[in-house]
Coordinates of C-alpha atoms and ligand atoms in Angstrom, one line a residue:
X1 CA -69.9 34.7 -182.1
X2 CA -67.4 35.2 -179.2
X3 CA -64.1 36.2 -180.3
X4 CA -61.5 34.1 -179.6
X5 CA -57.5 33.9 -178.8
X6 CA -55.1 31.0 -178.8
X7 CA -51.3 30.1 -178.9
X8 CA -48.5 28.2 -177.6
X9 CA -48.1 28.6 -173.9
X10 CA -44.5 29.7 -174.6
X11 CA -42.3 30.1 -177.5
X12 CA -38.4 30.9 -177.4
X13 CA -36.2 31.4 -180.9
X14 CA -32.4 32.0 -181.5
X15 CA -29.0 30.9 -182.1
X16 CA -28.2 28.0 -180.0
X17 CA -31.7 27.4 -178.6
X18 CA -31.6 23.5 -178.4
X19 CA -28.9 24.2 -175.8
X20 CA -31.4 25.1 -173.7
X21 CA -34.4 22.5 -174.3
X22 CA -34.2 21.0 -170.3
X23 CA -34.0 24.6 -168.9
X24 CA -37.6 25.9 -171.0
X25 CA -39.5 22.9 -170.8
X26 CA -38.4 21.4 -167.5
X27 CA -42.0 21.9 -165.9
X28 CA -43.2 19.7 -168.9
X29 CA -42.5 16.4 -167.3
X30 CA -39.2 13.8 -166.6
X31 CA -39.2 11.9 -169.2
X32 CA -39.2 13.1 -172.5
X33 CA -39.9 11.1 -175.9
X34 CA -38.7 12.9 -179.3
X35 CA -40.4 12.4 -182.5
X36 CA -37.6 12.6 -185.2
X37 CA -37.4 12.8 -188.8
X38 CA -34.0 11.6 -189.7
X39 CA -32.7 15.0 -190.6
X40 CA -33.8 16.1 -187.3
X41 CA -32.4 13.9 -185.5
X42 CA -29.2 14.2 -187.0
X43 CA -29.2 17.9 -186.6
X44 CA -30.3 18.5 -183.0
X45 CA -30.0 15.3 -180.9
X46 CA -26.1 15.7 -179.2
X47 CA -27.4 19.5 -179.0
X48 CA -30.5 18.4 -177.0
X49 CA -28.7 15.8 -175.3
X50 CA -26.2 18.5 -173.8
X51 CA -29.0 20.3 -172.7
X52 CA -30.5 17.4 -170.4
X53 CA -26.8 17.0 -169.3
X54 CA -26.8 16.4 -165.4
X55 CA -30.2 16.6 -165.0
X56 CA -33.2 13.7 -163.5
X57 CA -35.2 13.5 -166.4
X58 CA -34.8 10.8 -169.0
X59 CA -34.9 11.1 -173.0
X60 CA -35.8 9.0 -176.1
X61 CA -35.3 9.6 -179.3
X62 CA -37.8 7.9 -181.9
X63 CA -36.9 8.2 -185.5
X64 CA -40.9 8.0 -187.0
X65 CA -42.1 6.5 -190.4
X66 CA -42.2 9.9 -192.4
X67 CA -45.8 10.8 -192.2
X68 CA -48.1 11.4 -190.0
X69 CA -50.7 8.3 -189.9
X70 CA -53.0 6.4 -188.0
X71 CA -50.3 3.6 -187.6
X72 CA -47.2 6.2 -186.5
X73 CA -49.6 7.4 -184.0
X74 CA -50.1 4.9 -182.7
X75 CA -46.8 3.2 -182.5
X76 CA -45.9 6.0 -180.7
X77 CA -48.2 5.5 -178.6
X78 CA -47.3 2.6 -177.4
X79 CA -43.6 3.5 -176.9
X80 CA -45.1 6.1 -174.7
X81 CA -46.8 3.6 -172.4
X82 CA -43.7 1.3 -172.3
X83 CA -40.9 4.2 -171.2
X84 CA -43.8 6.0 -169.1
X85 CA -43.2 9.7 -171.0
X86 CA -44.4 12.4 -169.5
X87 CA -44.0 14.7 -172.8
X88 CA -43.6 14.0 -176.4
X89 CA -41.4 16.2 -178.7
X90 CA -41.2 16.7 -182.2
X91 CA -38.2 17.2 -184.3
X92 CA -38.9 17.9 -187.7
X93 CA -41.3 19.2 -190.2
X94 CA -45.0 18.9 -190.3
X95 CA -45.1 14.8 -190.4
X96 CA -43.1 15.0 -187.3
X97 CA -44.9 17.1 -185.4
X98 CA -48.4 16.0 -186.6
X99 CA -48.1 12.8 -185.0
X100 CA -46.6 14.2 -181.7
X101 CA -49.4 16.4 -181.4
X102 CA -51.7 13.6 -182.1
X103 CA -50.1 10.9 -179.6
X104 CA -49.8 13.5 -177.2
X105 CA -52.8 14.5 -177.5
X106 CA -54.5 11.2 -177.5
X107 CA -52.0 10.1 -173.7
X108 CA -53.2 13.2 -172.6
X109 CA -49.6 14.5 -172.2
X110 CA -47.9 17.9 -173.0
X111 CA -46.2 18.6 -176.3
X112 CA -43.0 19.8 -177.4
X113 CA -42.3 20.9 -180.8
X114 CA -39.0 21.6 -182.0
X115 CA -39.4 22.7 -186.0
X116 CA -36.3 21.9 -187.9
X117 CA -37.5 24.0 -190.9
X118 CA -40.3 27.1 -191.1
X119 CA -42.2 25.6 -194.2
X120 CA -45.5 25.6 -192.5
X121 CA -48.1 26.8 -189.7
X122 CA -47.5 23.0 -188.2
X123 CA -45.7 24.2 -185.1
X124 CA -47.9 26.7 -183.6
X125 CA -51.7 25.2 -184.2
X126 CA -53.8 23.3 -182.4
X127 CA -54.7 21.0 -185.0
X128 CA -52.9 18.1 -187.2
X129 CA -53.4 16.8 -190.6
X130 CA -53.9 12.7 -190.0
X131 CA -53.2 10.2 -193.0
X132 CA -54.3 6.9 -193.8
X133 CA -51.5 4.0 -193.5
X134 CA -51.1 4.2 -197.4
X135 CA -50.2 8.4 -197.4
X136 CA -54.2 9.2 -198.1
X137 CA -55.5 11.8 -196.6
X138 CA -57.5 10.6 -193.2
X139 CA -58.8 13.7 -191.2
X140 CA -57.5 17.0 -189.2
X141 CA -57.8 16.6 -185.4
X142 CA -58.3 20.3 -183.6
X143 CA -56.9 20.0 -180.3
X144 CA -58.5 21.6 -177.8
X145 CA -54.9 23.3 -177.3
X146 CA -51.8 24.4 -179.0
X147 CA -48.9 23.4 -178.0
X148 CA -47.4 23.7 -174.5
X149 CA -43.6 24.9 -176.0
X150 CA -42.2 25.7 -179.6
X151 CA -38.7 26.0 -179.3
X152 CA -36.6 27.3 -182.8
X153 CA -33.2 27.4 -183.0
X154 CA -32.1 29.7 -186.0
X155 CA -28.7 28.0 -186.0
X156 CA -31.0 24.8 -187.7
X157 CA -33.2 26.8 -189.9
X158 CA -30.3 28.9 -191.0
X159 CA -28.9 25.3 -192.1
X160 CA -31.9 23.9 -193.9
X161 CA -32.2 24.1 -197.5
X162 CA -33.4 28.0 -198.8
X163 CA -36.6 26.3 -200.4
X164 CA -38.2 25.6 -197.1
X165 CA -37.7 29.2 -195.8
X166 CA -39.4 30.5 -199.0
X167 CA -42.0 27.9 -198.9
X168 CA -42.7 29.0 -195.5
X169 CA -42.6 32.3 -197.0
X170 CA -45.7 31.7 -199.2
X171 CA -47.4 30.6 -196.4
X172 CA -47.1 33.3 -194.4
X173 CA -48.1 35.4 -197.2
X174 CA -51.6 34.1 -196.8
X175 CA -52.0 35.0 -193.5
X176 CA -52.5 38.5 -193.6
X177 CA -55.2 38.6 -196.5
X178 CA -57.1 35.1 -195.8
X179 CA -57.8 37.1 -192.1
X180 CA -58.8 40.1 -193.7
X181 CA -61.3 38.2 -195.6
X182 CA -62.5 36.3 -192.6
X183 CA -62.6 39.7 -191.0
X184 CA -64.7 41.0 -193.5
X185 CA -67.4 38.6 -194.1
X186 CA -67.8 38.2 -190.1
X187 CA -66.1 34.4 -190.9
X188 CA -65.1 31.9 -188.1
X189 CA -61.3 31.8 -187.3
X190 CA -59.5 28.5 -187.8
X191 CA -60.4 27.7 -184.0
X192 CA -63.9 28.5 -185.0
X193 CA -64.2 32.0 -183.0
X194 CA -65.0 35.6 -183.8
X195 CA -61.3 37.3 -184.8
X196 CA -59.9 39.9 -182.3
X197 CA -58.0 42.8 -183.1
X198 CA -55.0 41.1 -181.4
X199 CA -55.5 38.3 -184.1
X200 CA -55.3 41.2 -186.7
X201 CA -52.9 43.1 -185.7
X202 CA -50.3 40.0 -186.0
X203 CA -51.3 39.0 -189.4
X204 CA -50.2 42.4 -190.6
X205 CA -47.3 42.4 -188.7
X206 CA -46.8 39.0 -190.8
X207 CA -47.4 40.9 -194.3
X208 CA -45.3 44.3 -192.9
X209 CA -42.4 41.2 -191.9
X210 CA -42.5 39.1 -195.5
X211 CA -42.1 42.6 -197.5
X212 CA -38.8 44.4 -195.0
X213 CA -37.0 40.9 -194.7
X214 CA -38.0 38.3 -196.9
X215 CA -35.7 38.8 -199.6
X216 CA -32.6 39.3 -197.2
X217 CA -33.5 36.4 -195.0
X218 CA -33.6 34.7 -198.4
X219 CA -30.1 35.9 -199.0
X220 CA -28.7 34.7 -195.2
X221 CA -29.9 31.2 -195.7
X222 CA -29.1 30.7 -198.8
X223 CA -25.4 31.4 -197.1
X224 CA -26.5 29.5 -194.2
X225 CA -25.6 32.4 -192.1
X226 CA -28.3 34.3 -189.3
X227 CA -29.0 37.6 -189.3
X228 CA -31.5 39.9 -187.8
X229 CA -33.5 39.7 -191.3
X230 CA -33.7 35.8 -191.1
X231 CA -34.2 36.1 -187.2
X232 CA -37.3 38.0 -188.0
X233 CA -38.6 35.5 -191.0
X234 CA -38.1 32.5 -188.7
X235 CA -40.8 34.4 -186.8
X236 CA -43.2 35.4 -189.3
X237 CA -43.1 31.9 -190.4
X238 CA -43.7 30.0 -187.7
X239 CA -45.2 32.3 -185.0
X240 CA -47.2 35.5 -186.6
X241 CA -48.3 33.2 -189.6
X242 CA -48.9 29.9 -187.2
X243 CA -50.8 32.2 -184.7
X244 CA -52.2 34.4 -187.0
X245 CA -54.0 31.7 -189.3
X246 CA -55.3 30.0 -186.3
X247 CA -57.1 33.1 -184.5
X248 CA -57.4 34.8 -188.1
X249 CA -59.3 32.1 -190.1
X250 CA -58.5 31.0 -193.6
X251 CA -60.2 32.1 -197.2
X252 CA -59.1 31.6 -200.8
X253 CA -55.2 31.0 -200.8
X254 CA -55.5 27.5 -198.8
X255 CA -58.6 26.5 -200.9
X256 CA -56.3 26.8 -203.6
X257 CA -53.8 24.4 -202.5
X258 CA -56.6 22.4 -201.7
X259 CA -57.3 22.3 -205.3
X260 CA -54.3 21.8 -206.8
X261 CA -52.8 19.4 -204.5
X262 CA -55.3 17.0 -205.8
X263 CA -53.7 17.4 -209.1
X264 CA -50.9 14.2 -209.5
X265 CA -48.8 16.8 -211.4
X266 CA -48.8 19.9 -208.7
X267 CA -47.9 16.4 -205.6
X268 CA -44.8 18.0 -205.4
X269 CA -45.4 21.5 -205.5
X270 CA -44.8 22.6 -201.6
X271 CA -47.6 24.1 -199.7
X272 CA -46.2 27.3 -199.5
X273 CA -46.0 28.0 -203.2
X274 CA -49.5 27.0 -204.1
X275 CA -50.8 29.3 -200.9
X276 CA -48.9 32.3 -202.4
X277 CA -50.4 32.2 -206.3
X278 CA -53.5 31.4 -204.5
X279 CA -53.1 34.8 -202.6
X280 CA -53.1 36.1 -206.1
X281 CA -55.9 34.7 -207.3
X282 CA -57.8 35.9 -203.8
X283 CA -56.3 39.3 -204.6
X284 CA -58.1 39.5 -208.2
X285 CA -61.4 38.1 -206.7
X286 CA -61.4 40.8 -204.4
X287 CA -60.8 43.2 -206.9
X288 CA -57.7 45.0 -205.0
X289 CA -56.4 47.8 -205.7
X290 CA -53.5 47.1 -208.4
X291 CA -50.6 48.6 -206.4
X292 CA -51.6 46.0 -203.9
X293 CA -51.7 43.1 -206.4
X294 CA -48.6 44.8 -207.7
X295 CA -46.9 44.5 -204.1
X296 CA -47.8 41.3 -203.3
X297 CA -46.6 40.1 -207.2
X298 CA -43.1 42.0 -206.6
X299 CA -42.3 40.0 -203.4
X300 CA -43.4 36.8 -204.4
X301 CA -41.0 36.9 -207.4
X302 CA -38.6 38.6 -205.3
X303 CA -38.1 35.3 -203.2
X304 CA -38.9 32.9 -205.8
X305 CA -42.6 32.5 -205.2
X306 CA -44.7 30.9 -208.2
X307 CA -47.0 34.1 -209.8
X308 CA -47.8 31.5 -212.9
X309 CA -50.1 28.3 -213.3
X310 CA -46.6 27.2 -215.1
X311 CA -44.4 27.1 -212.0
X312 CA -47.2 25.4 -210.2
X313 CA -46.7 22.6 -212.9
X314 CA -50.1 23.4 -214.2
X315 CA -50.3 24.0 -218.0
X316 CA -53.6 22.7 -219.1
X317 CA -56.6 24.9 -218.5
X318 CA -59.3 21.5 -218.2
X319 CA -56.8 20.9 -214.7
X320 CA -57.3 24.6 -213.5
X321 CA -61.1 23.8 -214.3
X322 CA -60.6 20.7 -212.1
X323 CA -58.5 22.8 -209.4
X324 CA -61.3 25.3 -209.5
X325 CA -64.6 22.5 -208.5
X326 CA -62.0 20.6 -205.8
X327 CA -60.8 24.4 -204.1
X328 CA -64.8 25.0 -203.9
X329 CA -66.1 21.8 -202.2
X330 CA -68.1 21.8 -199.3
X331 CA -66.8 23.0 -196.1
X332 CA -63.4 24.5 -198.1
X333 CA -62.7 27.9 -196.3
X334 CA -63.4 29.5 -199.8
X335 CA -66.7 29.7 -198.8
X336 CA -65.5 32.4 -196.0
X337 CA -65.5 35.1 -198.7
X338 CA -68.0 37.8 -198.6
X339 CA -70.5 37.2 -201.1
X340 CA -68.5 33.2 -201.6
X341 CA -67.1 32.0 -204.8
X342 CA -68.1 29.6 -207.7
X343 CA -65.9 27.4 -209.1
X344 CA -66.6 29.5 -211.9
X345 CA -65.3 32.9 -210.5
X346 CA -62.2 31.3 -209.3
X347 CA -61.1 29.8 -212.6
X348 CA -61.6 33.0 -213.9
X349 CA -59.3 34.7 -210.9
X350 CA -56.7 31.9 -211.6
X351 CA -56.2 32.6 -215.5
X352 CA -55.8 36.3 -215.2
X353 CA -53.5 36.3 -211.9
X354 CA -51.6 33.7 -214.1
X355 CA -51.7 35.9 -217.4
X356 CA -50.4 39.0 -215.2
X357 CA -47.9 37.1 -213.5
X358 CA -46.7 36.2 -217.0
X359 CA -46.7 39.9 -217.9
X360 CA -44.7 40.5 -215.1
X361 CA -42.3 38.3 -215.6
X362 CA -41.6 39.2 -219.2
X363 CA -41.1 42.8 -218.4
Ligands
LIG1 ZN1 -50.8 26.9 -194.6

């Protein structure tokens, strides 16, 4: 297998960096569409606006349905070959920039993506999660490129609500050991390559990042403030985890959301949280070394992370069994484990990272 290494073509973070939108993307096109949520738009549009002050290109701002289907796509689509765009942005969270990857993708154009909270790897990839008109699930698209500019400003995320940091958080905290596993096992990265050292060498810096700043980045949003500790979680969130995942393949932790999301009482649980217990559960298949577990335990209760099947909204053990067959179906990146995994072994992983993070909790 040839190893393999992508990312954005260029990626700019910091206080105030809407204001500077035109200046970094300019080479993108002349006319511009924006895929908003309405949050995002409300937060970043006279910002953006400023920033194309004075200059030849043209912009349109699209508020879009709220998640990323067949029909958004293509609706936006069509708005794109009516105003001729030349790139499509996305303002938002993952919906948002789902579907402006996938109409760009689709009109052949560049893509923008301007995340308005670090809750996910959505910005960075080269793929997008596709639902059905009614909110099903539909299919992931890989691209055959991420996206041309990611542009964060801090001043937003600082802004947003805490949860979505520590959300993001938890899936960060995946990064690092779903890689390692991949690594391991001589497993496929997310872009379906052999991992570089390059590829490692960020998802630690991810893990090294989540355990020096997470809990003080927790403590600057929370007071919607921006510091150098929030500065650096913006980046582990959305850059090192986003870039990392991709080029360092995936293993237990997302099966595990897999699993559970298919659970009507864990819909709401955020994609982060799940990915961090599942982390725990990985750690206990893998049999690490208890100051490791330890680590990992101590930081996700640090930030508010979920260590029990409780916080997840799980209390039955006949779900976790159900969890447990859904996280190993075919072509789940479970199956990227050395040795793989029965549905079996991870039940067992999940009741006894659940029974220490009760322990640990009741210290
Ligand atoms: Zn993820």
């Amino acid at each position: 297998m040839l190893k393999l290494m992508r990312s954005p073509l260029k990626y700019v973070q910091g206080q105030g960096a809407l204001l500077h939108v035109y200046e970094e993307t300019k080479n993108l096109g002349k006319s511009f569409l924006f895929i908003c949520s309405n949050s995002g738009f409300k937060s970043c549009h006279e910002k953006i606006e400023k920033s194309f002050e004075g200059t030849d290109a043209t912009i349109h701002f699209e508020i879009f349905g709220g998640i990323s289907s067949i029909g958004e796509v293509e609706r936006m689509r069509a708005i794109v070959k009516e105003k001729n765009i030349e790139c499509v942005a996305a303002i938002g969270g993952g919906s948002a920039i789902d579907t402006a990857k996938a109409t760009a993708h689709y009109e052949n154009l560049p893509v923008l993506v301007i995340p308005t909270v670090v809750a996910t790897d959505a910005p960075c990839t080269g793929l997008s999660v596709i639902y059905h008109n009614d909110g099903s699930f539909s299919n992931y698209i890989f691209y055959p490129k991420n996206p041309d500019a990611v542009i964060v400003d801090s001043d937003i995320i600082a802004n947003a609500p805490a949860k979505f940091l520590v959300a993001g958080m938890g899936d960060a905290l995946g990064t690092y050991f779903e890689a390692r596993a991949c690594e391991k096992a001589k497993a496929p990265s997310l872009e379906n390559g052999g991992i570089t050292k390059s590829a490692m060498a960020l998802c630690k810096l991810c893990y090294d990042t989540l355990l020096e700043d997470g809990y003080k980045a927790l403590k600057a949003c929370e007071n919607k403030v921006v510091t150098p500790a929030l500065e650096a979680i913006i980046e582990a969130n959305t850059y090192l985890s986003g870039v990392g995942a991709d080029n360092g393949g995936l293993a237990v932790s997302h099966s595990v959301y897999n699993g559970f999301t298919a659970l009507k009482e864990c819909e709401s649980t955020m994609h982060g949280s799940v990915v961090a217990f599942g982390t725990l559960a990985q750690l206990v298949i893998e049999d690490a070394p208890e100051e490791e577990f330890y680590e990992v335990m101590e930081f996700c209760t640090s930030v508010g992370l979920p260590v029990t099947l409780e916080e997840l909204g799980v209390t039955d053990k006949d779900r976790v069994r159900i969890a447990a067959e859904n996280a190993c179906a075919e072509g789940e990146s479970i199956h990227n484990m050395i040795g793989d995994v029965t549905p079996e072994q991870l039940y067992n992983a999940l009741i006894v990272a659940d029974a220490l993070g009760r322990e640990f909790l009741n210290q």
